[in-house]
Short mmCIF file of C-alpha atoms in Angstrom, two decimals:
data_model
loop_
_atom_site.label_atom_id
_atom_site.label_comp_id
_atom_site.label_asym_id
_atom_site.label_seq_id
_atom_site.Cartn_x
_atom_site.Cartn_y
_atom_site.Cartn_z
CA MET A 1 -0.08 0.14 -0.01
CA SER A 2 1.06 3.56 -0.67
CA ASN A 3 1.84 5.71 2.18
CA ILE A 4 0.79 8.96 0.18
CA SER A 5 -1.89 10.79 1.84
CA VAL A 6 -4.70 12.49 -0.24
CA ALA A 7 -7.48 14.92 1.03
CA VAL A 8 -10.44 14.98 -1.09
CA LEU A 9 -12.57 18.26 -0.65
CA GLY A 10 -16.17 17.59 -1.46
CA ALA A 11 -18.54 14.51 -0.92
CA GLY A 12 -20.67 14.65 -3.72
CA MET A 13 -20.78 12.10 -6.66
CA VAL A 14 -17.41 13.50 -8.05
CA GLY A 15 -15.60 13.69 -4.72
CA VAL A 16 -16.71 10.32 -3.59
CA ALA A 17 -16.08 8.64 -6.77
CA ALA A 18 -12.42 10.33 -6.73
CA ALA A 19 -12.06 9.07 -3.20
CA LEU A 20 -12.75 5.35 -4.27
CA ALA A 21 -10.64 5.68 -7.41
CA LEU A 22 -7.74 6.94 -5.46
CA GLN A 23 -8.15 4.16 -2.65
CA LYS A 24 -8.18 1.64 -5.28
CA LYS A 25 -4.68 2.95 -6.35
CA GLY A 26 -3.42 2.65 -2.93
CA PHE A 27 -3.62 6.27 -1.64
CA GLN A 28 -4.48 6.84 1.91
CA VAL A 29 -7.54 9.02 1.34
CA THR A 30 -9.66 11.24 3.68
CA LEU A 31 -12.72 12.71 2.23
CA LEU A 32 -14.03 16.04 3.78
CA ASP A 33 -17.18 18.16 3.25
CA ARG A 34 -19.33 20.19 5.63
CA ARG A 35 -22.30 17.74 5.26
CA ALA A 36 -22.43 13.95 4.74
CA PRO A 37 -22.10 12.50 1.54
CA GLY A 38 -24.52 13.18 -1.05
CA GLU A 39 -26.65 15.68 0.71
CA GLU A 40 -25.87 18.76 -1.66
CA THR A 41 -26.02 19.01 -5.51
CA SER A 42 -25.74 15.20 -5.95
CA TYR A 43 -28.98 14.70 -3.94
CA GLY A 44 -31.43 16.71 -6.19
CA ASN A 45 -30.72 15.74 -9.57
CA ALA A 46 -32.93 13.82 -12.04
CA GLY A 47 -30.90 10.49 -11.24
CA VAL A 48 -30.20 9.89 -14.98
CA ILE A 49 -26.96 8.38 -16.25
CA ALA A 50 -27.40 9.10 -19.90
CA ARG A 51 -25.44 8.69 -23.10
CA SER A 52 -27.49 11.68 -24.59
CA SER A 53 -25.80 14.02 -21.88
CA LEU A 54 -23.01 14.78 -24.27
CA MET A 55 -25.10 17.67 -25.60
CA PRO A 56 -23.84 20.89 -23.92
CA PHE A 57 -26.41 23.77 -23.39
CA ASN A 58 -23.91 25.98 -25.45
CA ASN A 59 -24.17 24.23 -28.76
CA PRO A 60 -24.54 25.81 -32.21
CA SER A 61 -28.26 26.07 -31.86
CA LEU A 62 -27.90 28.61 -28.98
CA PHE A 63 -27.33 31.53 -31.26
CA GLY A 64 -30.81 31.05 -32.89
CA ASN A 65 -32.47 30.77 -29.41
CA LEU A 66 -30.89 33.80 -27.84
CA PRO A 67 -33.65 36.22 -28.64
CA THR A 68 -36.23 34.23 -27.03
CA LEU A 69 -34.00 33.34 -23.91
CA LEU A 70 -32.76 36.92 -23.37
CA LYS A 71 -36.42 37.79 -22.84
CA ASN A 72 -36.11 36.18 -19.57
CA GLN A 73 -39.56 34.69 -19.66
CA SER A 74 -39.02 31.04 -20.55
CA ALA A 75 -39.68 28.08 -18.20
CA SER A 76 -36.40 26.51 -19.29
CA PHE A 77 -34.21 29.34 -18.70
CA ARG A 78 -34.07 32.46 -16.36
CA TYR A 79 -31.38 34.73 -15.40
CA ARG A 80 -30.39 37.55 -13.03
CA PRO A 81 -29.15 40.50 -15.09
CA GLN A 82 -26.99 41.74 -12.35
CA PHE A 83 -25.34 38.16 -12.43
CA LEU A 84 -24.58 38.36 -16.00
CA LEU A 85 -23.13 41.88 -15.51
CA HIS A 86 -20.84 40.85 -13.12
CA ASN A 87 -19.77 37.73 -15.20
CA VAL A 88 -19.52 39.08 -18.54
CA GLY A 89 -16.39 37.17 -19.23
CA TRP A 90 -17.79 34.05 -18.32
CA ALA A 91 -20.98 34.84 -20.72
CA THR A 92 -18.84 35.90 -23.48
CA LYS A 93 -16.66 32.76 -23.34
CA PHE A 94 -19.57 30.38 -23.14
CA LEU A 95 -21.19 31.93 -26.20
CA ALA A 96 -17.86 31.68 -28.02
CA ASN A 97 -17.68 28.16 -27.13
CA ALA A 98 -20.99 27.41 -28.88
CA ARG A 99 -19.23 27.60 -32.07
CA ALA A 100 -19.23 24.37 -34.15
CA SER A 101 -15.52 23.39 -33.93
CA VAL A 102 -15.57 23.78 -30.04
CA PHE A 103 -18.99 21.81 -29.84
CA ARG A 104 -17.40 18.85 -31.65
CA GLU A 105 -14.69 18.72 -29.48
CA THR A 106 -16.80 19.08 -26.47
CA THR A 107 -19.29 16.23 -27.42
CA THR A 108 -16.48 13.99 -28.11
CA ALA A 109 -14.82 14.57 -24.76
CA LEU A 110 -18.12 14.17 -23.00
CA ASP A 111 -18.92 10.93 -24.86
CA SER A 112 -15.78 9.36 -23.70
CA LEU A 113 -16.12 10.58 -20.29
CA ILE A 114 -19.96 9.47 -19.98
CA ARG A 115 -19.11 6.05 -21.68
CA LEU A 116 -16.27 5.45 -19.09
CA SER A 117 -18.38 6.57 -16.15
CA MET A 118 -21.10 3.94 -17.05
CA SER A 119 -18.46 1.29 -17.00
CA GLU A 120 -17.29 2.61 -13.56
CA HIS A 121 -20.84 3.00 -12.20
CA ALA A 122 -21.62 -0.55 -12.86
CA GLN A 123 -18.95 -1.68 -10.80
CA LEU A 124 -19.53 0.45 -8.01
CA LEU A 125 -23.27 -0.21 -7.87
CA ARG A 126 -22.46 -3.94 -7.41
CA ALA A 127 -19.75 -3.27 -4.99
CA SER A 128 -21.67 -0.98 -2.88
CA GLY A 129 -24.85 -3.18 -2.94
CA ALA A 130 -26.82 -0.30 -4.59
CA ALA A 131 -27.44 -2.42 -7.84
CA HIS A 132 -31.19 -2.52 -6.73
CA ARG A 133 -31.81 1.32 -7.43
CA MET A 134 -30.62 1.09 -11.02
CA ARG A 135 -33.28 0.81 -13.94
CA ASP A 136 -32.00 0.07 -17.46
CA ASN A 137 -35.20 0.93 -19.44
CA GLY A 138 -34.02 4.29 -20.85
CA TYR A 139 -35.45 7.80 -20.89
CA LEU A 140 -37.95 9.70 -23.05
CA MET A 141 -37.70 13.21 -24.59
CA ALA A 142 -41.28 13.95 -25.13
CA TYR A 143 -42.44 16.44 -27.74
CA ARG A 144 -46.19 17.76 -27.59
CA GLN A 145 -45.59 18.81 -31.28
CA ALA A 146 -44.46 16.60 -33.86
CA ALA A 147 -42.75 19.38 -35.66
CA ALA A 148 -40.81 20.02 -32.47
CA LEU A 149 -38.73 16.92 -32.94
CA GLY A 150 -37.26 18.47 -35.99
CA GLY A 151 -35.69 21.07 -33.65
CA ALA A 152 -33.72 18.21 -32.29
CA ALA A 153 -32.06 17.37 -35.55
CA LEU A 154 -28.36 18.40 -34.01
CA ALA A 155 -28.66 16.31 -31.06
CA ARG A 156 -29.92 13.28 -32.87
CA GLU A 157 -27.16 13.60 -35.46
CA ARG A 158 -24.44 13.90 -32.39
CA MET A 159 -26.23 10.85 -30.67
CA ALA A 160 -26.05 8.90 -33.96
CA HIS A 161 -22.47 9.82 -34.60
CA PHE A 162 -21.44 8.33 -31.19
CA GLY A 163 -23.65 5.22 -31.40
CA VAL A 164 -26.39 6.09 -28.96
CA SER A 165 -29.20 4.08 -29.13
CA THR A 166 -32.55 5.88 -29.92
CA GLU A 167 -36.00 5.30 -31.41
CA VAL A 168 -38.63 7.79 -32.54
CA LEU A 169 -41.84 6.81 -30.96
CA GLU A 170 -45.51 7.92 -32.10
CA ARG A 171 -48.36 8.76 -29.69
CA ASP A 172 -49.60 5.22 -29.34
CA HIS A 173 -46.11 3.67 -28.67
CA ILE A 174 -45.67 6.28 -26.07
CA ARG A 175 -48.76 5.28 -24.20
CA GLN A 176 -47.80 1.60 -24.47
CA LEU A 177 -44.72 2.37 -22.70
CA GLU A 178 -46.05 4.78 -20.25
CA PRO A 179 -49.83 4.41 -19.91
CA ALA A 180 -50.08 6.94 -17.12
CA LEU A 181 -49.15 9.71 -19.36
CA ASN A 182 -52.12 11.98 -20.74
CA PRO A 183 -52.18 11.79 -24.62
CA ILE A 184 -50.32 15.11 -25.07
CA PHE A 185 -47.18 14.01 -26.51
CA GLU A 186 -47.31 13.54 -30.43
CA ARG A 187 -43.68 12.05 -30.45
CA ALA A 188 -40.90 11.09 -28.29
CA LEU A 189 -37.31 10.12 -28.55
CA TRP A 190 -36.54 7.16 -26.65
CA ILE A 191 -32.84 7.11 -25.38
CA LYS A 192 -32.44 3.44 -24.84
CA ASP A 193 -28.96 3.09 -23.33
CA THR A 194 -29.64 5.25 -20.50
CA TRP A 195 -29.78 4.25 -16.91
CA SER A 196 -31.76 6.00 -13.95
CA VAL A 197 -31.68 5.63 -10.41
CA ASP A 198 -34.52 5.95 -7.73
CA ASN A 199 -32.51 7.94 -5.11
CA PRO A 200 -29.09 9.66 -6.33
CA GLY A 201 -28.35 10.71 -2.82
CA ALA A 202 -28.71 7.31 -1.32
CA VAL A 203 -26.38 5.91 -4.40
CA VAL A 204 -23.69 8.56 -3.30
CA LYS A 205 -24.03 7.56 0.17
CA ALA A 206 -23.87 3.81 -0.65
CA TYR A 207 -20.46 4.72 -2.60
CA ALA A 208 -19.26 6.53 0.45
CA GLU A 209 -20.02 3.78 2.85
CA LEU A 210 -18.16 1.40 0.38
CA PHE A 211 -15.09 3.77 0.74
CA ARG A 212 -15.30 3.83 4.44
CA LYS A 213 -15.54 0.05 4.65
CA GLN A 214 -12.43 -0.19 2.56
CA GLY A 215 -10.36 2.04 5.24
CA GLY A 216 -11.36 5.49 3.90
CA GLN A 217 -11.83 8.16 6.47
CA ILE A 218 -14.80 10.49 6.16
CA LEU A 219 -14.63 13.83 8.04
CA GLN A 220 -17.39 16.57 8.25
CA ALA A 221 -16.05 20.06 8.56
CA ARG A 222 -16.87 23.42 6.87
CA LEU A 223 -13.69 24.01 4.61
CA LYS A 224 -12.00 27.55 4.75
CA THR A 225 -8.83 27.05 2.70
CA LEU A 226 -5.47 25.56 2.10
CA GLU A 227 -2.08 26.30 3.51
CA PRO A 228 1.09 24.96 1.73
CA LEU A 229 3.51 23.01 4.17
CA ALA A 230 7.26 22.08 3.59
CA GLY A 231 7.66 19.40 0.89
CA SER A 232 4.78 20.46 -1.25
CA ARG A 233 2.33 19.29 1.35
CA TRP A 234 -0.81 20.81 2.22
CA ARG A 235 -2.86 21.89 5.35
CA VAL A 236 -6.69 21.74 4.84
CA VAL A 237 -8.01 24.40 7.27
CA GLY A 238 -11.62 24.47 8.60
CA ASP A 239 -13.38 27.58 9.89
CA ALA A 240 -13.43 26.28 13.41
CA GLY A 241 -9.93 26.09 13.56
CA GLY A 242 -9.63 22.26 12.84
CA ALA A 243 -6.87 21.18 10.16
CA VAL A 244 -6.03 18.03 8.02
CA GLU A 245 -2.63 17.62 6.64
CA ALA A 246 -2.10 15.76 3.42
CA ASP A 247 0.56 14.93 0.73
CA ARG A 248 -2.03 15.92 -2.07
CA VAL A 249 -5.17 17.60 -2.16
CA VAL A 250 -8.24 17.21 -4.62
CA VAL A 251 -10.67 20.22 -4.84
CA ALA A 252 -14.04 18.56 -5.80
CA LEU A 253 -16.39 21.18 -4.30
CA GLY A 254 -18.81 21.45 -7.28
CA PRO A 255 -20.16 25.15 -7.30
CA TRP A 256 -18.28 25.94 -4.18
CA SER A 257 -15.01 25.39 -5.89
CA ARG A 258 -15.07 28.90 -7.35
CA ASN A 259 -15.04 30.60 -3.90
CA PHE A 260 -12.71 28.21 -2.36
CA MET A 261 -9.98 28.50 -5.18
CA ALA A 262 -10.51 32.35 -4.68
CA THR A 263 -8.75 31.87 -1.04
CA LEU A 264 -5.67 30.79 -2.95
CA GLY A 265 -5.79 33.60 -5.46
CA VAL A 266 -7.11 31.56 -8.32
CA HIS A 267 -9.90 32.99 -10.24
CA VAL A 268 -12.27 30.08 -11.59
CA PRO A 269 -14.42 31.13 -14.59
CA MET A 270 -17.71 29.33 -13.38
CA ALA A 271 -21.39 30.09 -13.17
CA TYR A 272 -24.17 28.57 -11.37
CA GLU A 273 -26.97 27.08 -13.18
CA ARG A 274 -29.41 26.77 -10.23
CA GLY A 275 -32.34 24.27 -10.40
CA TYR A 276 -35.22 23.31 -8.17
CA HIS A 277 -37.35 20.17 -7.60
CA MET A 278 -40.16 19.07 -5.64
CA HIS A 279 -41.77 15.35 -5.06
CA PHE A 280 -45.42 14.40 -5.42
CA ALA A 281 -47.57 11.61 -4.60
CA PRO A 282 -49.36 10.29 -7.65
CA PRO A 283 -52.15 7.67 -7.27
CA ALA A 284 -50.58 4.17 -7.69
CA ALA A 285 -52.15 3.62 -11.25
CA CYS A 286 -50.70 7.13 -12.31
CA ASN A 287 -46.83 6.52 -12.04
CA ILE A 288 -44.23 6.45 -14.64
CA SER A 289 -41.32 3.64 -15.06
CA ARG A 290 -38.55 5.91 -16.39
CA PRO A 291 -37.42 9.50 -16.49
CA ILE A 292 -39.31 11.72 -18.95
CA TYR A 293 -38.15 15.21 -20.22
CA ASP A 294 -41.10 17.32 -21.37
CA THR A 295 -39.34 19.40 -23.87
CA ALA A 296 -42.03 22.04 -24.19
CA GLY A 297 -42.77 22.11 -20.43
CA ALA A 298 -39.06 22.57 -19.61
CA TYR A 299 -39.01 19.94 -16.77
CA VAL A 300 -37.95 16.50 -16.09
CA MET A 301 -39.98 14.14 -14.00
CA THR A 302 -38.55 10.88 -12.54
CA PRO A 303 -40.15 8.04 -10.38
CA MET A 304 -38.14 8.28 -7.17
CA GLU A 305 -38.19 6.48 -3.81
CA GLN A 306 -39.27 9.74 -2.22
CA GLY A 307 -42.20 10.07 -4.81
CA LEU A 308 -42.46 11.59 -8.28
CA ARG A 309 -39.66 14.05 -8.65
CA VAL A 310 -40.33 17.13 -10.98
CA SER A 311 -37.06 19.06 -11.63
CA SER A 312 -37.12 22.63 -13.19
CA GLY A 313 -35.05 24.15 -15.83
CA VAL A 314 -31.83 26.73 -15.50
CA GLU A 315 -31.60 29.52 -13.28
CA LEU A 316 -28.58 31.57 -14.02
CA THR A 317 -27.77 33.83 -10.88
CA ASP A 318 -25.50 34.04 -7.81
CA LEU A 319 -24.61 30.91 -5.77
CA ASP A 320 -26.63 32.20 -2.73
CA ALA A 321 -29.16 34.30 -4.05
CA PRO A 322 -32.60 33.98 -2.65
CA PRO A 323 -34.82 30.98 -4.07
CA ASN A 324 -37.24 31.93 -6.70
CA PRO A 325 -39.85 29.13 -6.98
CA LEU A 326 -41.34 30.69 -10.47
CA GLN A 327 -39.80 27.95 -12.87
CA LEU A 328 -40.75 25.15 -10.42
CA ASP A 329 -44.39 26.58 -10.43
CA LEU A 330 -44.32 26.60 -14.22
CA ALA A 331 -42.80 23.22 -14.35
CA GLU A 332 -45.63 21.91 -12.14
CA ALA A 333 -48.38 23.40 -14.26
CA ALA A 334 -46.91 21.86 -17.25
CA ALA A 335 -46.48 18.53 -15.52
CA ARG A 336 -50.03 18.25 -14.26
CA GLN A 337 -51.07 18.68 -17.97
CA ALA A 338 -49.23 15.20 -18.45
CA ILE A 339 -50.11 13.25 -15.63
CA ASP A 340 -51.99 13.05 -12.39
CA MET A 341 -49.23 13.90 -10.10
CA GLY A 342 -51.07 14.00 -6.69
CA GLU A 343 -50.14 16.46 -4.07
CA ARG A 344 -46.72 18.06 -3.09
CA LEU A 345 -44.79 16.10 -0.30
CA GLU A 346 -42.39 18.82 1.03
CA PRO A 347 -43.41 22.40 2.11
CA THR A 348 -40.50 24.09 0.20
CA PRO A 349 -38.83 23.23 -2.98
CA TRP A 350 -35.34 21.76 -2.96
CA LEU A 351 -32.72 24.16 -4.50
CA GLY A 352 -29.41 22.95 -6.04
CA ARG A 353 -26.59 24.47 -7.92
CA ARG A 354 -24.70 23.08 -11.22
CA PRO A 355 -21.15 24.24 -11.81
CA THR A 356 -20.77 25.44 -15.13
CA LEU A 357 -17.50 26.39 -16.83
CA PRO A 358 -17.25 28.39 -20.28
CA ASP A 359 -17.07 25.13 -22.44
CA SER A 360 -19.38 22.89 -20.47
CA ARG A 361 -16.58 20.65 -19.48
CA PRO A 362 -15.18 19.80 -16.24
CA ILE A 363 -11.75 20.65 -15.23
CA ILE A 364 -9.95 17.19 -14.32
CA GLY A 365 -6.24 17.35 -13.73
CA ALA A 366 -3.44 19.17 -11.95
CA MET A 367 -3.69 22.80 -10.79
CA PRO A 368 -0.90 24.79 -12.83
CA GLY A 369 1.91 26.16 -10.57
CA LYS A 370 0.51 24.44 -7.39
CA ARG A 371 2.16 21.24 -6.54
CA ASN A 372 0.33 18.45 -5.43
CA LEU A 373 -2.93 20.36 -5.93
CA TRP A 374 -5.63 18.53 -8.17
CA LEU A 375 -8.82 19.64 -9.33
CA ALA A 376 -12.20 17.90 -10.32
CA PHE A 377 -15.30 20.21 -10.68
CA GLY A 378 -17.42 22.15 -13.34
CA HIS A 379 -19.54 19.08 -14.35
CA GLN A 380 -22.51 21.40 -14.94
CA HIS A 381 -25.67 18.96 -15.28
CA ILE A 382 -23.90 15.82 -15.47
CA GLY A 383 -21.83 15.30 -12.28
CA PHE A 384 -23.96 12.50 -11.17
CA SER A 385 -23.41 10.66 -14.48
CA THR A 386 -19.85 11.48 -14.94
CA GLY A 387 -18.30 11.41 -11.30
CA PRO A 388 -16.95 7.78 -11.67
CA GLY A 389 -15.31 8.39 -14.81
CA THR A 390 -13.84 11.57 -13.46
CA GLY A 391 -12.37 9.64 -10.58
CA ALA A 392 -10.72 6.86 -12.83
CA ILE A 393 -9.17 9.58 -14.94
CA LEU A 394 -7.94 11.64 -11.75
CA ALA A 395 -6.51 8.73 -9.99
CA ALA A 396 -4.52 7.54 -12.94
CA LEU A 397 -3.19 10.92 -13.72
CA MET A 398 -2.11 11.20 -9.90
CA ASN A 399 -0.60 7.87 -9.80
CA GLY A 400 1.59 8.74 -13.09
CA GLU A 401 -0.48 6.47 -15.34
CA ALA A 402 -2.11 6.92 -18.73
CA PRO A 403 -5.71 7.87 -18.12
CA PRO A 404 -8.44 5.46 -19.45
CA VAL A 405 -9.60 8.14 -22.07
CA ASP A 406 -7.97 11.38 -23.41
CA ALA A 407 -7.84 13.80 -20.51
CA ALA A 408 -6.45 16.80 -22.42
CA PRO A 409 -10.02 18.31 -23.10
CA PHE A 410 -10.32 18.43 -19.39
CA ARG A 411 -7.17 19.99 -18.72
CA ALA A 412 -7.06 22.94 -16.04
CA GLU A 413 -4.83 25.07 -18.45
CA ARG A 414 -7.84 25.86 -20.38
CA PHE A 415 -8.81 28.51 -17.94
CA LEU A 416 -6.39 28.42 -14.91
CA LYS A 417 -2.82 29.88 -15.02
CA ALA A 418 0.18 29.46 -12.59
#
């Protein structure tokens, strides 16, 4: 066993998966976060592990949609003008990376990361005893108007290019697959090689428990900053005065990575795509068997252990701006047209934050100019899907090995300098 100690900061899917992958390589790993594993962003997603997630929001079709999006009235996208004014650099780069050449590079990189992650997920689900939570019956992108399917031509071309298995469904076939749905969808695209889980937070906890059983240490602490020590080691400092020393550190704090890296004098060009969800209690005869994305209603509904989860679109605003339930209210109204959802099960909506870099790819690799500091953040909407692949890449790089897929598209030097 290696005597090299690693502190992994962040206990979401990305951090837990990185801790497991490093542990497998023989590193002595401590996992730290302010909350227990799987209780932040990784808890509230739609639970989808999808090959189709290779399509970034900033793709070439974004330019044609900008006039509508900028009106700030869409259920799929809302923004706070002051946030964009304060983050003009990020917004400009985000638009620049929607051009075709970068889009092709991004989809290629994300496809490799997603395929690697699905293989890693399969192993971890079995090893952690969480395989019973996984469904392999795919994911439906539903269209209320048949003509709207034509607007997905670019996504379908990219999915076909990478061999993603899909099938176009007519209204009758949709009802055969999901009889609880009202007949409001004329077409659907069935993404067949997609998995989903009934409780993403519980999956992260199962992975974390596997890490602990294998000798890993999990500490709960509110993290403040890092201090360099002799020999290129680090001290992780908490705001209550506690500290952990380690030979190497991995920052996997998701949307909180930007503020944490700022304590080291590093500016991370990150924005926060916030989103909301609510659970509902549909009648037993009115549930669905897989996630469904209503493209016109701009929500995803997923059958979960806690109830039917309805997740909203993107809210572009500050990390800790006050909650704004408008998008979720619009999503609920649209979802009630599609299915009998029953009553809300929580008094207030859940709010999560998705960390997005200008090219919609995560950073996975070494921090330039800071020895033994490694980064794994910026996974936008797909951290739950791509955490295990991220861990596999990072562990190989930190162990001096060739990564299982090309890691160059994820290098920190895209945005961060020494």
